[in-house]
Amino acid sequence: MSKMQQTCTYALKVQDVCGCFEFLGSRDSGEKLHSRIVELLGSQENKDMKLELDFNGVCGVAHAFADEVFGLLFARFGVEYIKTRIVLSNANDTIKSMINFAIKERIKKARDTNGI
């Protein structure tokens, strides 16, 4: 990216995609959010865009949800993609811990599969 280009950030309320639930537990909800993230960040015109995922109103997420969203993003794009393109806002420590756990499990699975 040249110095003249600026990275824009698009804010996405998680509850707008997954429903107005305080706890997100299903893979179906996770698949909806995962698909929306890939749709927004995957296009060539949005290659420099960052995505802010706003967890306002969400108190917790289940492992199935976190794996469907973040575990599969890791498996598809790698951890640097997540670190550089996605920002979490209003995510409490419980949500962050579950997301980190899902990603760590995918990393372990990849290492076990590849014999690393």
PDB file of C-alpha atoms in Angstrom:
ATOM      1  CA  MET A   1       0.000   0.000   0.000  1.00  0.00           C
ATOM      2  CA  SER A   2       1.447   3.385  -0.926  1.00  0.00           C
ATOM      3  CA  LYS A   3       1.769   6.210   1.569  1.00  0.00           C
ATOM      4  CA  MET A   4      -1.013   8.047  -0.259  1.00  0.00           C
ATOM      5  CA  GLN A   5      -3.532   5.253   0.285  1.00  0.00           C
ATOM      6  CA  GLN A   6      -5.461   5.134   3.504  1.00  0.00           C
ATOM      7  CA  THR A   7      -6.961   2.085   5.059  1.00  0.00           C
ATOM      8  CA  CYS A   8     -10.645   2.495   5.740  1.00  0.00           C
ATOM      9  CA  THR A   9     -12.446   0.686   8.518  1.00  0.00           C
ATOM     10  CA  TYR A  10     -15.927  -0.721   8.107  1.00  0.00           C
ATOM     11  CA  ALA A  11     -17.912  -1.289  11.308  1.00  0.00           C
ATOM     12  CA  LEU A  12     -20.170  -4.316  11.458  1.00  0.00           C
ATOM     13  CA  LYS A  13     -22.479  -4.971  14.404  1.00  0.00           C
ATOM     14  CA  VAL A  14     -22.372  -8.684  15.123  1.00  0.00           C
ATOM     15  CA  GLN A  15     -25.989  -8.664  16.319  1.00  0.00           C
ATOM     16  CA  ASP A  16     -27.128  -7.170  12.996  1.00  0.00           C
ATOM     17  CA  VAL A  17     -25.817 -10.273  11.247  1.00  0.00           C
ATOM     18  CA  CYS A  18     -26.487 -12.972  13.843  1.00  0.00           C
ATOM     19  CA  GLY A  19     -29.627 -11.697  15.554  1.00  0.00           C
ATOM     20  CA  CYS A  20     -30.124  -9.732  18.730  1.00  0.00           C
ATOM     21  CA  PHE A  21     -29.005 -12.417  21.134  1.00  0.00           C
ATOM     22  CA  GLU A  22     -26.806 -11.880  24.187  1.00  0.00           C
ATOM     23  CA  PHE A  23     -25.193 -15.283  23.706  1.00  0.00           C
ATOM     24  CA  LEU A  24     -24.164 -16.590  20.292  1.00  0.00           C
ATOM     25  CA  GLY A  25     -23.799 -20.323  20.322  1.00  0.00           C
ATOM     26  CA  SER A  26     -24.598 -21.951  17.019  1.00  0.00           C
ATOM     27  CA  ARG A  27     -22.464 -22.764  14.017  1.00  0.00           C
ATOM     28  CA  ASP A  28     -25.309 -21.377  11.882  1.00  0.00           C
ATOM     29  CA  SER A  29     -24.893 -17.932  13.454  1.00  0.00           C
ATOM     30  CA  GLY A  30     -21.142 -18.230  13.080  1.00  0.00           C
ATOM     31  CA  GLU A  31     -21.489 -19.201   9.424  1.00  0.00           C
ATOM     32  CA  LYS A  32     -23.586 -16.081   8.759  1.00  0.00           C
ATOM     33  CA  LEU A  33     -20.920 -13.839  10.273  1.00  0.00           C
ATOM     34  CA  HIS A  34     -18.063 -15.729   8.600  1.00  0.00           C
ATOM     35  CA  SER A  35     -19.741 -15.374   5.198  1.00  0.00           C
ATOM     36  CA  ARG A  36     -20.337 -11.654   5.727  1.00  0.00           C
ATOM     37  CA  ILE A  37     -16.686 -11.112   6.730  1.00  0.00           C
ATOM     38  CA  VAL A  38     -15.402 -12.962   3.663  1.00  0.00           C
ATOM     39  CA  GLU A  39     -17.847 -11.039   1.456  1.00  0.00           C
ATOM     40  CA  LEU A  40     -16.642  -7.688   2.810  1.00  0.00           C
ATOM     41  CA  LEU A  41     -12.911  -8.366   2.984  1.00  0.00           C
ATOM     42  CA  GLY A  42     -12.544 -10.787   0.102  1.00  0.00           C
ATOM     43  CA  SER A  43     -13.259  -8.457  -2.775  1.00  0.00           C
ATOM     44  CA  GLN A  44     -10.403  -6.795  -4.637  1.00  0.00           C
ATOM     45  CA  GLU A  45     -11.811  -3.291  -4.121  1.00  0.00           C
ATOM     46  CA  ASN A  46     -11.765  -3.862  -0.341  1.00  0.00           C
ATOM     47  CA  LYS A  47      -8.239  -5.303  -0.179  1.00  0.00           C
ATOM     48  CA  ASP A  48      -7.024  -2.464   2.065  1.00  0.00           C
ATOM     49  CA  MET A  49     -10.113  -2.325   4.262  1.00  0.00           C
ATOM     50  CA  LYS A  50     -10.145  -3.212   7.946  1.00  0.00           C
ATOM     51  CA  LEU A  51     -13.262  -4.613   9.534  1.00  0.00           C
ATOM     52  CA  GLU A  52     -14.384  -3.660  13.023  1.00  0.00           C
ATOM     53  CA  LEU A  53     -16.595  -6.337  14.543  1.00  0.00           C
ATOM     54  CA  ASP A  54     -18.750  -4.670  17.183  1.00  0.00           C
ATOM     55  CA  PHE A  55     -19.858  -7.125  19.869  1.00  0.00           C
ATOM     56  CA  ASN A  56     -21.999  -4.542  21.681  1.00  0.00           C
ATOM     57  CA  GLY A  57     -24.901  -6.366  23.341  1.00  0.00           C
ATOM     58  CA  VAL A  58     -23.215  -9.780  23.122  1.00  0.00           C
ATOM     59  CA  CYS A  59     -22.227 -11.230  26.510  1.00  0.00           C
ATOM     60  CA  GLY A  60     -20.688 -14.471  25.308  1.00  0.00           C
ATOM     61  CA  VAL A  61     -20.050 -16.870  22.453  1.00  0.00           C
ATOM     62  CA  ALA A  62     -19.832 -20.645  22.345  1.00  0.00           C
ATOM     63  CA  HIS A  63     -16.857 -22.537  20.991  1.00  0.00           C
ATOM     64  CA  ALA A  64     -18.915 -23.639  17.960  1.00  0.00           C
ATOM     65  CA  PHE A  65     -19.618 -20.005  17.030  1.00  0.00           C
ATOM     66  CA  ALA A  66     -16.017 -18.854  17.577  1.00  0.00           C
ATOM     67  CA  ASP A  67     -14.629 -21.754  15.561  1.00  0.00           C
ATOM     68  CA  GLU A  68     -17.053 -21.206  12.688  1.00  0.00           C
ATOM     69  CA  VAL A  69     -16.080 -17.538  12.446  1.00  0.00           C
ATOM     70  CA  PHE A  70     -12.476 -17.200  13.561  1.00  0.00           C
ATOM     71  CA  GLY A  71     -11.203 -20.763  13.399  1.00  0.00           C
ATOM     72  CA  LEU A  72     -12.252 -21.033   9.769  1.00  0.00           C
ATOM     73  CA  LEU A  73     -10.857 -17.562   8.976  1.00  0.00           C
ATOM     74  CA  PHE A  74      -7.534 -18.739  10.396  1.00  0.00           C
ATOM     75  CA  ALA A  75      -7.677 -21.992   8.426  1.00  0.00           C
ATOM     76  CA  ARG A  76      -8.460 -20.129   5.210  1.00  0.00           C
ATOM     77  CA  PHE A  77      -6.330 -16.983   5.507  1.00  0.00           C
ATOM     78  CA  GLY A  78      -3.892 -17.393   8.422  1.00  0.00           C
ATOM     79  CA  VAL A  79      -3.438 -15.551  11.676  1.00  0.00           C
ATOM     80  CA  GLU A  80      -1.814 -12.455  10.112  1.00  0.00           C
ATOM     81  CA  TYR A  81      -4.969 -11.888   8.076  1.00  0.00           C
ATOM     82  CA  ILE A  82      -7.021 -11.821  11.255  1.00  0.00           C
ATOM     83  CA  LYS A  83      -4.522  -9.599  13.093  1.00  0.00           C
ATOM     84  CA  THR A  84      -4.198  -7.048  10.299  1.00  0.00           C
ATOM     85  CA  ARG A  85      -7.718  -6.945   8.870  1.00  0.00           C
ATOM     86  CA  ILE A  86     -10.099  -7.512  11.796  1.00  0.00           C
ATOM     87  CA  VAL A  87     -10.554  -5.403  14.922  1.00  0.00           C
ATOM     88  CA  LEU A  88     -12.831  -6.406  17.788  1.00  0.00           C
ATOM     89  CA  SER A  89     -14.773  -3.776  19.690  1.00  0.00           C
ATOM     90  CA  ASN A  90     -16.970  -4.177  22.753  1.00  0.00           C
ATOM     91  CA  ALA A  91     -15.846  -7.804  23.086  1.00  0.00           C
ATOM     92  CA  ASN A  92     -15.485  -8.787  26.725  1.00  0.00           C
ATOM     93  CA  ASP A  93     -12.668 -10.978  28.019  1.00  0.00           C
ATOM     94  CA  THR A  94     -14.831 -14.109  27.830  1.00  0.00           C
ATOM     95  CA  ILE A  95     -15.523 -13.543  24.127  1.00  0.00           C
ATOM     96  CA  LYS A  96     -11.862 -12.803  23.397  1.00  0.00           C
ATOM     97  CA  SER A  97     -10.771 -15.920  25.289  1.00  0.00           C
ATOM     98  CA  MET A  98     -13.149 -18.145  23.330  1.00  0.00           C
ATOM     99  CA  ILE A  99     -11.976 -16.651  20.017  1.00  0.00           C
ATOM    100  CA  ASN A 100      -8.324 -17.186  20.988  1.00  0.00           C
ATOM    101  CA  PHE A 101      -9.095 -20.746  22.082  1.00  0.00           C
ATOM    102  CA  ALA A 102     -10.787 -21.543  18.749  1.00  0.00           C
ATOM    103  CA  ILE A 103      -7.813 -20.176  16.793  1.00  0.00           C
ATOM    104  CA  LYS A 104      -5.300 -22.048  18.981  1.00  0.00           C
ATOM    105  CA  GLU A 105      -7.214 -25.280  18.392  1.00  0.00           C
ATOM    106  CA  ARG A 106      -7.042 -24.714  14.614  1.00  0.00           C
ATOM    107  CA  ILE A 107      -3.296 -24.049  14.877  1.00  0.00           C
ATOM    108  CA  LYS A 108      -2.830 -27.281  16.849  1.00  0.00           C
ATOM    109  CA  LYS A 109      -4.956 -29.196  14.344  1.00  0.00           C
ATOM    110  CA  ALA A 110      -2.879 -27.821  11.450  1.00  0.00           C
ATOM    111  CA  ARG A 111       0.363 -28.795  13.198  1.00  0.00           C
ATOM    112  CA  ASP A 112      -0.921 -32.289  13.985  1.00  0.00           C
ATOM    113  CA  THR A 113      -2.113 -32.763  10.408  1.00  0.00           C
ATOM    114  CA  ASN A 114       1.181 -31.561   8.937  1.00  0.00           C
ATOM    115  CA  GLY A 115       3.350 -33.385  11.465  1.00  0.00           C
ATOM    116  CA  ILE A 116       4.905 -30.184  12.794  1.00  0.00           C
TER     117      ILE A 116
END
